[in-house]
């Protein structure tokens, strides 16, 4: 029996309340009642300052305020305005452009890129491969268009990227499907904060080359939503040229997002950028991606496209934006470091963390542990395999305070 009244289930499990928003609402109510200093709200997926206010880059806000009506009122072309399509490639690749045929198509955030890649490079009913620790909306996006997510184990026992699990699962799925979409969220992965090293990348590329020998179509989607909050921008882009090593039947697509990098979460802008071996494959990419955009959200909002184009057209302004972001990235790194140190001091095991908005703590009963933490006014997100802490949304003092509380809750909850 379906739990819906008039709506159709279509194989989906739609909860009554979004879990994260539910916990986040309880956290907000606790803050209103007891005061911000007495509550830890580590549920929010946006960068907040130590007073709990959303960080908005002033340099970006100034560009926003200088816009005229035509900059936001007019429709943008389906694939994006031309200056944006050029600027966003510079933003995504920095000094590490891969060789090959590159095309960028504007999308509403990285989310839009994920949707279009899955719809065009997998078939109805197919499984899309990603890591066992992953951003839950991957499943929602895939399910909405009749696909599903399958996972490989992200880490070995000793906390390294699990290349063998990646190989085994890719091979298994390719044996049963005509094509395969692979999603790797790196650097500063959500929810663990792991970044694939250059060595990990060499191994990943090696596995894909071997698997691609079967001749089937493979799309490697690099979800780079957090790339500019990982560390030095160029250092963290060193893996990009490796995408050119892949053979003709593999297309790499970078899902780039303006949400975090330019603090433009609500302006809904990003791009899907392909690295293809031939001009025909790149043209096809552009054609199918624009077609899918037309059939889902039509064109992407113009406003953030104009903002990015202006920033990249003005080297001084770009420098200003980058140095302002660095200040906040350093703040985030301090918080991540503080959490790691406090966890080590009290013996709390965390999933390998390098950088970014989130740290994850593995545990057997995440729901029980997070309920227990709520009783102490610590609000975190329970996932399938552990608890996610948004260090992006809590001050350094809270990052130092909560690891022992989490440890105690996990021990009591088991
Ligand atoms: C892992 C990951 N990928 C992609 C996104 C997409 O974000 P947006 O659609 O705002 O660009 C997010 C946002 O939280 C994310 O966490």
Short mmCIF file of C-alpha atoms and ligand atoms in Angstrom, two decimals:
data_model
loop_
_atom_site.label_atom_id
_atom_site.label_comp_id
_atom_site.label_asym_id
_atom_site.label_seq_id
_atom_site.Cartn_x
_atom_site.Cartn_y
_atom_site.Cartn_z
CA UNK A 1 0.00 0.00 0.00
CA UNK A 2 1.33 3.40 -0.90
CA UNK A 3 1.53 5.98 1.87
CA UNK A 4 0.49 8.68 -0.59
CA UNK A 5 -3.00 10.08 -1.05
CA UNK A 6 -2.93 11.32 -4.63
CA UNK A 7 0.78 11.35 -5.40
CA UNK A 8 2.50 8.31 -6.96
CA UNK A 9 5.38 6.61 -5.21
CA UNK A 10 7.31 5.53 -8.31
CA UNK A 11 9.76 3.44 -6.33
CA UNK A 12 10.81 6.33 -4.10
CA UNK A 13 10.82 6.49 -0.32
CA UNK A 14 9.86 10.05 0.50
CA UNK A 15 10.10 10.85 4.22
CA UNK A 16 7.56 13.10 5.91
CA UNK A 17 10.30 15.43 7.05
CA UNK A 18 13.79 16.03 5.70
CA UNK A 19 15.95 14.60 8.47
CA UNK A 20 18.62 17.25 8.44
CA UNK A 21 16.14 20.11 8.41
CA UNK A 22 14.22 18.42 11.25
CA UNK A 23 17.31 18.30 13.49
CA UNK A 24 18.34 21.76 12.39
CA UNK A 25 14.92 23.11 13.39
CA UNK A 26 15.22 21.54 16.84
CA UNK A 27 18.67 23.13 17.16
CA UNK A 28 17.27 26.54 16.22
CA UNK A 29 14.48 26.18 18.78
CA UNK A 30 17.06 25.26 21.46
CA UNK A 31 19.15 28.32 20.56
CA UNK A 32 16.08 30.56 20.84
CA UNK A 33 15.30 29.11 24.26
CA UNK A 34 18.75 28.68 25.81
CA UNK A 35 21.04 31.06 23.92
CA UNK A 36 23.62 30.44 21.19
CA UNK A 37 26.49 29.97 23.64
CA UNK A 38 24.75 26.96 25.20
CA UNK A 39 23.87 25.04 22.02
CA UNK A 40 26.06 23.45 19.31
CA UNK A 41 24.35 23.37 15.92
CA UNK A 42 26.68 21.30 13.78
CA UNK A 43 24.04 20.43 11.17
CA UNK A 44 24.34 23.31 8.72
CA UNK A 45 25.98 22.84 5.31
CA UNK A 46 27.10 26.44 4.92
CA UNK A 47 30.04 28.38 6.30
CA UNK A 48 29.05 30.46 9.34
CA UNK A 49 31.24 32.83 11.31
CA UNK A 50 31.84 32.38 15.03
CA UNK A 51 28.67 34.33 15.83
CA UNK A 52 26.58 31.95 13.70
CA UNK A 53 26.08 34.37 10.77
CA UNK A 54 26.32 33.21 7.17
CA UNK A 55 29.69 34.16 5.67
CA UNK A 56 29.11 36.22 2.52
CA UNK A 57 32.20 37.45 0.68
CA UNK A 58 32.06 41.26 0.68
CA UNK A 59 33.95 41.45 -2.61
CA UNK A 60 31.27 39.29 -4.27
CA UNK A 61 28.46 41.22 -2.61
CA UNK A 62 29.88 44.46 -4.04
CA UNK A 63 29.71 43.04 -7.56
CA UNK A 64 26.15 41.93 -6.88
CA UNK A 65 25.13 45.41 -5.75
CA UNK A 66 26.66 46.98 -8.85
CA UNK A 67 24.49 44.98 -11.26
CA UNK A 68 21.87 46.53 -13.53
CA UNK A 69 18.40 45.13 -14.34
CA UNK A 70 19.53 43.46 -17.57
CA UNK A 71 22.12 41.52 -15.62
CA UNK A 72 19.45 39.54 -13.84
CA UNK A 73 16.12 40.13 -15.58
CA UNK A 74 16.97 38.84 -19.02
CA UNK A 75 16.93 35.12 -19.83
CA UNK A 76 20.35 33.53 -20.21
CA UNK A 77 20.90 31.12 -23.12
CA UNK A 78 20.18 27.51 -22.10
CA UNK A 79 23.85 26.57 -21.77
CA UNK A 80 24.86 29.87 -20.16
CA UNK A 81 26.17 33.24 -21.35
CA UNK A 82 29.41 33.02 -23.36
CA UNK A 83 31.65 34.94 -20.86
CA UNK A 84 30.45 32.63 -18.10
CA UNK A 85 31.20 29.50 -20.10
CA UNK A 86 34.77 30.72 -20.48
CA UNK A 87 35.21 32.11 -16.97
CA UNK A 88 33.89 29.02 -15.24
CA UNK A 89 36.54 26.86 -16.91
CA UNK A 90 39.23 29.14 -15.49
CA UNK A 91 37.52 28.97 -12.10
CA UNK A 92 37.36 25.17 -12.20
CA UNK A 93 40.83 24.37 -13.56
CA UNK A 94 42.96 27.32 -12.43
CA UNK A 95 46.47 26.74 -13.77
CA UNK A 96 45.78 23.03 -14.27
CA UNK A 97 43.79 22.81 -17.47
CA UNK A 98 43.58 19.25 -18.78
CA UNK A 99 44.33 18.66 -22.44
CA UNK A 100 41.45 17.70 -24.69
CA UNK A 101 38.14 19.16 -25.77
CA UNK A 102 36.50 21.17 -23.02
CA UNK A 103 32.92 22.43 -22.97
CA UNK A 104 31.03 24.11 -20.12
CA UNK A 105 27.27 24.17 -19.67
CA UNK A 106 25.69 26.30 -16.93
CA UNK A 107 23.59 24.48 -14.35
CA UNK A 108 21.66 25.43 -11.21
CA UNK A 109 24.50 24.62 -8.79
CA UNK A 110 26.49 21.43 -8.75
CA UNK A 111 23.17 19.66 -8.19
CA UNK A 112 22.07 20.44 -11.74
CA UNK A 113 25.31 18.98 -13.12
CA UNK A 114 24.81 15.78 -11.17
CA UNK A 115 21.29 15.43 -12.51
CA UNK A 116 22.26 16.02 -16.13
CA UNK A 117 25.24 13.66 -16.03
CA UNK A 118 23.19 10.83 -14.54
CA UNK A 119 20.35 11.34 -17.00
CA UNK A 120 22.64 11.38 -20.06
CA UNK A 121 25.39 8.90 -19.28
CA UNK A 122 23.41 6.11 -17.62
CA UNK A 123 20.36 4.16 -18.77
CA UNK A 124 16.98 3.81 -17.03
CA UNK A 125 17.31 1.37 -14.13
CA UNK A 126 21.13 1.55 -14.06
CA UNK A 127 23.24 1.82 -10.95
CA UNK A 128 25.51 4.83 -10.53
CA UNK A 129 28.69 4.17 -8.58
CA UNK A 130 29.96 6.27 -5.68
CA UNK A 131 31.62 5.93 -2.27
CA UNK A 132 29.83 4.35 0.72
CA UNK A 133 30.20 7.64 2.60
CA UNK A 134 28.42 10.11 0.32
CA UNK A 135 26.13 13.12 0.14
CA UNK A 136 22.62 11.69 0.53
CA UNK A 137 21.02 13.73 -2.31
CA UNK A 138 22.98 11.59 -4.83
CA UNK A 139 20.39 8.89 -4.10
CA UNK A 140 17.50 11.34 -4.40
CA UNK A 141 18.74 12.74 -7.71
CA UNK A 142 19.33 9.27 -9.16
CA UNK A 143 15.96 7.98 -7.87
CA UNK A 144 14.07 10.91 -9.35
CA UNK A 145 15.15 9.83 -12.83
CA UNK A 146 14.80 6.08 -12.36
CA UNK A 147 18.40 5.22 -11.47
CA UNK A 148 19.94 4.04 -8.22
CA UNK A 149 23.18 4.46 -6.32
CA UNK A 150 25.57 1.58 -5.59
CA UNK A 151 28.66 2.04 -3.48
CA UNK A 152 32.19 0.84 -2.98
CA UNK A 153 34.04 1.05 0.32
CA UNK A 154 35.82 4.37 0.43
CA UNK A 155 38.48 3.39 2.98
CA UNK A 156 40.68 0.42 3.76
CA UNK A 157 41.07 -0.74 7.38
CA UNK A 158 44.12 1.50 7.70
CA UNK A 159 42.31 4.59 6.42
CA UNK A 160 43.51 4.78 2.83
CA UNK A 161 41.41 5.27 -0.28
CA UNK A 162 40.17 1.79 -1.15
CA UNK A 163 41.25 1.35 -4.77
CA UNK A 164 40.58 -2.40 -4.73
CA UNK A 165 36.97 -1.94 -3.68
CA UNK A 166 36.63 0.71 -6.40
CA UNK A 167 38.03 -1.71 -8.97
CA UNK A 168 35.82 -4.62 -7.89
CA UNK A 169 32.59 -2.61 -7.88
CA UNK A 170 33.32 -0.85 -11.19
CA UNK A 171 34.03 -4.18 -12.81
CA UNK A 172 30.87 -5.77 -11.37
CA UNK A 173 28.61 -2.95 -12.55
CA UNK A 174 30.17 -2.73 -16.00
CA UNK A 175 29.60 -6.46 -16.47
CA UNK A 176 25.84 -5.92 -16.14
CA UNK A 177 25.29 -2.49 -17.77
CA UNK A 178 26.12 -0.82 -21.08
CA UNK A 179 27.62 2.21 -19.37
CA UNK A 180 28.69 3.46 -15.98
CA UNK A 181 28.57 6.83 -14.22
CA UNK A 182 31.11 7.14 -11.40
CA UNK A 183 30.82 10.01 -8.90
CA UNK A 184 33.88 11.01 -6.88
CA UNK A 185 33.45 13.96 -4.55
CA UNK A 186 36.89 15.42 -3.93
CA UNK A 187 38.69 17.38 -2.57
CA UNK A 188 37.20 18.02 0.89
CA UNK A 189 34.60 15.29 0.49
CA UNK A 190 31.18 15.63 2.06
CA UNK A 191 30.72 14.08 4.65
CA UNK A 192 34.25 12.96 5.58
CA UNK A 193 36.59 15.78 4.55
CA UNK A 194 38.84 13.33 2.68
CA UNK A 195 40.73 14.55 -0.41
CA UNK A 196 42.08 12.07 -2.92
CA UNK A 197 45.86 12.42 -3.06
CA UNK A 198 47.72 12.66 -6.37
CA UNK A 199 48.76 9.05 -5.77
CA UNK A 200 45.09 8.02 -5.20
CA UNK A 201 44.28 9.73 -8.48
CA UNK A 202 46.97 7.79 -10.35
CA UNK A 203 45.44 4.57 -9.06
CA UNK A 204 41.87 5.65 -9.87
CA UNK A 205 42.89 6.60 -13.41
CA UNK A 206 44.68 3.26 -13.73
CA UNK A 207 41.57 1.32 -12.70
CA UNK A 208 39.31 3.27 -15.05
CA UNK A 209 41.71 2.70 -17.95
CA UNK A 210 41.66 -1.04 -17.27
CA UNK A 211 37.89 -1.17 -16.92
CA UNK A 212 37.41 0.95 -20.04
CA UNK A 213 39.19 -1.70 -22.10
CA UNK A 214 35.79 -3.44 -22.40
CA UNK A 215 34.82 -0.57 -24.72
CA UNK A 216 31.71 0.47 -22.77
CA UNK A 217 30.94 4.12 -22.06
CA UNK A 218 32.13 5.51 -18.75
CA UNK A 219 31.44 8.97 -17.32
CA UNK A 220 33.65 10.06 -14.44
CA UNK A 221 31.95 12.85 -12.55
CA UNK A 222 34.26 14.83 -10.27
CA UNK A 223 32.03 16.61 -7.79
CA UNK A 224 34.24 19.57 -6.90
CA UNK A 225 31.70 21.46 -4.76
CA UNK A 226 34.22 22.15 -1.99
CA UNK A 227 37.41 22.54 -4.05
CA UNK A 228 38.11 26.12 -2.95
CA UNK A 229 37.77 25.32 0.73
CA UNK A 230 40.30 22.49 0.71
CA UNK A 231 43.57 24.43 0.85
CA UNK A 232 45.84 26.12 -1.65
CA UNK A 233 43.72 26.42 -4.81
CA UNK A 234 46.45 25.37 -7.23
CA UNK A 235 47.82 22.55 -5.09
CA UNK A 236 44.37 20.98 -4.90
CA UNK A 237 43.93 21.19 -8.68
CA UNK A 238 47.07 19.24 -9.49
CA UNK A 239 45.06 16.13 -10.30
CA UNK A 240 43.04 17.82 -13.07
CA UNK A 241 45.46 17.22 -16.00
CA UNK A 242 45.34 13.50 -15.21
CA UNK A 243 41.79 13.44 -16.57
CA UNK A 244 43.35 13.73 -20.05
CA UNK A 245 44.99 10.33 -19.65
CA UNK A 246 41.64 8.55 -19.97
CA UNK A 247 40.73 6.87 -23.28
CA UNK A 248 38.11 7.95 -25.80
CA UNK A 249 35.24 5.95 -24.30
CA UNK A 250 35.61 7.77 -20.97
CA UNK A 251 34.32 11.30 -20.55
CA UNK A 252 35.32 13.24 -17.43
CA UNK A 253 32.93 15.88 -16.18
CA UNK A 254 33.71 18.35 -13.42
CA UNK A 255 30.66 19.50 -11.48
CA UNK A 256 31.69 22.99 -10.41
CA UNK A 257 29.61 25.03 -7.98
CA UNK A 258 29.50 28.73 -7.14
CA UNK A 259 27.57 28.01 -3.94
CA UNK A 260 30.52 27.67 -1.55
CA UNK A 261 33.38 29.18 -3.58
CA UNK A 262 31.62 32.52 -4.12
CA UNK A 263 29.15 32.22 -1.20
CA UNK A 264 26.33 32.32 -3.76
CA UNK A 265 24.38 29.33 -2.43
CA UNK A 266 20.98 30.88 -3.08
CA UNK A 267 21.82 32.21 -6.55
CA UNK A 268 21.87 28.59 -7.81
CA UNK A 269 24.73 28.54 -10.23
CA UNK A 270 27.34 26.04 -11.29
CA UNK A 271 28.55 24.32 -14.39
CA UNK A 272 29.20 20.90 -15.83
CA UNK A 273 32.52 20.96 -17.67
CA UNK A 274 33.63 18.07 -19.82
CA UNK A 275 37.09 16.84 -20.70
CA UNK A 276 36.66 14.80 -23.87
CA UNK A 277 39.10 13.06 -26.19
CA UNK A 278 37.41 14.22 -29.41
CA UNK A 279 35.51 17.28 -30.62
CA UNK A 280 32.52 15.05 -31.49
CA UNK A 281 32.23 13.74 -27.93
CA UNK A 282 32.50 17.27 -26.52
CA UNK A 283 29.81 18.52 -28.95
CA UNK A 284 27.57 15.63 -28.01
CA UNK A 285 28.12 16.50 -24.33
CA UNK A 286 27.02 20.05 -24.89
CA UNK A 287 24.01 19.05 -26.99
CA UNK A 288 22.65 16.42 -24.58
CA UNK A 289 23.34 18.55 -21.50
CA UNK A 290 21.51 21.56 -22.92
CA UNK A 291 18.65 19.33 -24.02
CA UNK A 292 18.28 17.96 -20.49
CA UNK A 293 18.46 21.45 -19.03
CA UNK A 294 15.66 22.53 -21.35
CA UNK A 295 13.55 19.63 -20.18
CA UNK A 296 14.09 20.18 -16.47
CA UNK A 297 14.77 23.79 -15.35
CA UNK A 298 15.16 25.42 -18.79
CA UNK A 299 17.83 28.08 -18.47
CA UNK A 300 19.93 28.79 -15.39
CA UNK A 301 19.58 32.13 -13.57
CA UNK A 302 21.70 34.79 -15.25
CA UNK A 303 22.71 36.75 -12.18
CA UNK A 304 25.55 34.59 -10.82
CA UNK A 305 26.82 33.97 -14.35
CA UNK A 306 27.28 37.72 -14.76
CA UNK A 307 28.94 38.00 -11.35
CA UNK A 308 31.49 35.29 -12.17
CA UNK A 309 32.16 36.77 -15.62
CA UNK A 310 32.89 40.18 -14.06
CA UNK A 311 35.19 38.71 -11.44
CA UNK A 312 37.24 36.82 -14.03
CA UNK A 313 37.37 39.82 -16.32
CA UNK A 314 39.09 41.91 -13.65
CA UNK A 315 42.36 40.44 -12.27
CA UNK A 316 42.39 42.85 -9.29
CA UNK A 317 38.88 41.92 -8.31
CA UNK A 318 39.68 38.23 -8.68
CA UNK A 319 42.65 38.66 -6.38
CA UNK A 320 40.44 40.45 -3.86
CA UNK A 321 37.86 37.63 -3.91
CA UNK A 322 40.55 34.95 -3.58
CA UNK A 323 42.28 36.63 -0.66
CA UNK A 324 39.00 37.28 1.14
CA UNK A 325 38.04 33.63 0.72
CA UNK A 326 41.45 32.55 2.03
CA UNK A 327 40.77 34.25 5.35
CA UNK A 328 37.64 32.15 5.82
CA UNK A 329 39.30 29.01 4.52
CA UNK A 330 41.98 29.44 7.19
CA UNK A 331 39.26 29.86 9.81
CA UNK A 332 37.70 26.60 8.62
CA UNK A 333 41.07 24.82 8.66
CA UNK A 334 41.64 25.96 12.26
CA UNK A 335 38.28 24.49 13.24
CA UNK A 336 38.99 21.18 11.51
CA UNK A 337 42.41 21.01 13.19
CA UNK A 338 40.91 21.79 16.61
CA UNK A 339 38.35 19.02 16.20
CA UNK A 340 41.04 16.53 15.11
CA UNK A 341 43.28 17.40 18.05
CA UNK A 342 40.47 17.14 20.59
CA UNK A 343 39.36 13.83 19.08
CA UNK A 344 42.91 12.45 19.31
CA UNK A 345 43.21 13.63 22.92
CA UNK A 346 40.08 11.79 24.05
CA UNK A 347 40.59 8.77 21.77
CA UNK A 348 37.62 9.42 19.47
CA UNK A 349 38.12 7.72 16.10
CA UNK A 350 37.21 9.87 13.10
CA UNK A 351 37.04 9.06 9.39
CA UNK A 352 40.24 10.30 7.62
CA UNK A 353 39.80 14.07 7.36
CA UNK A 354 41.86 16.40 5.23
CA UNK A 355 39.82 19.59 4.85
CA UNK A 356 36.42 21.09 4.29
CA UNK A 357 33.05 21.65 5.85
CA UNK A 358 32.47 18.26 7.52
CA UNK A 359 34.09 15.69 9.77
CA UNK A 360 32.56 12.23 10.20
CA UNK A 361 32.70 9.94 13.19
CA UNK A 362 32.03 6.25 12.51
CA UNK A 363 29.63 4.43 14.84
CA UNK A 364 27.22 1.50 14.91
CA UNK A 365 24.08 3.30 16.01
CA UNK A 366 24.24 6.89 14.74
CA UNK A 367 20.58 7.59 15.56
CA UNK A 368 20.95 6.59 19.20
CA UNK A 369 24.18 8.56 19.59
CA UNK A 370 22.74 11.69 17.99
CA UNK A 371 19.59 11.50 20.16
CA UNK A 372 21.80 11.32 23.22
CA UNK A 373 23.85 14.28 22.03
CA UNK A 374 20.68 16.32 21.47
CA UNK A 375 19.90 15.87 25.16
CA UNK A 376 23.13 17.77 25.82
CA UNK A 377 22.26 20.42 23.24
CA UNK A 378 24.71 19.13 20.63
CA UNK A 379 22.94 18.79 17.28
CA UNK A 380 24.68 16.68 14.62
CA UNK A 381 23.52 14.66 11.62
CA UNK A 382 23.23 10.86 11.89
CA UNK A 383 24.22 9.10 8.65
CA UNK A 384 24.14 5.41 7.70
CA UNK A 385 27.64 4.71 9.00
CA UNK A 386 28.28 7.45 11.51
CA UNK A 387 27.67 11.01 12.61
CA UNK A 388 28.44 14.11 10.54
CA UNK A 389 29.76 17.22 12.24
CA UNK A 390 29.66 20.47 10.30
CA UNK A 391 32.80 22.26 11.45
CA UNK A 392 31.76 24.93 8.93
CA UNK A 393 28.92 26.01 11.18
CA UNK A 394 30.42 25.94 14.69
CA UNK A 395 33.21 27.99 16.30
CA UNK A 396 36.64 26.59 17.13
CA UNK A 397 35.74 26.46 20.83
CA UNK A 398 32.85 24.08 20.05
CA UNK A 399 35.14 21.98 17.83
CA UNK A 400 37.37 21.48 20.87
CA UNK A 401 34.47 20.87 23.25
CA UNK A 402 32.36 18.23 21.54
CA UNK A 403 34.66 15.26 20.70
CA UNK A 404 34.56 13.86 24.29
CA UNK A 405 30.76 14.30 24.33
CA UNK A 406 30.47 12.39 21.05
CA UNK A 407 32.71 9.64 22.37
CA UNK A 408 30.58 9.27 25.49
CA UNK A 409 27.33 9.21 23.49
CA UNK A 410 28.68 6.54 21.13
CA UNK A 411 29.84 4.37 24.01
CA UNK A 412 26.53 4.71 25.84
CA UNK A 413 24.46 4.22 22.70
CA UNK A 414 26.08 0.88 21.76
C1 LIG B 1 28.90 16.88 -2.05
C2 LIG B 1 28.09 17.96 -2.63
N1 LIG B 1 27.95 18.01 -3.96
C3 LIG B 1 27.24 18.94 -4.56
C4 LIG B 1 26.59 19.91 -3.83
C5 LIG B 1 25.80 20.87 -4.64
O1 LIG B 1 25.56 22.08 -4.16
P1 LIG B 1 24.94 23.22 -5.10
O2 LIG B 1 23.86 22.59 -5.90
O3 LIG B 1 24.46 24.25 -4.16
O4 LIG B 1 26.06 23.68 -5.95
C6 LIG B 1 26.69 19.92 -2.44
C7 LIG B 1 25.99 20.91 -1.62
O5 LIG B 1 25.89 20.85 -0.43
C8 LIG B 1 27.45 18.90 -1.83
O6 LIG B 1 27.58 18.84 -0.51
#
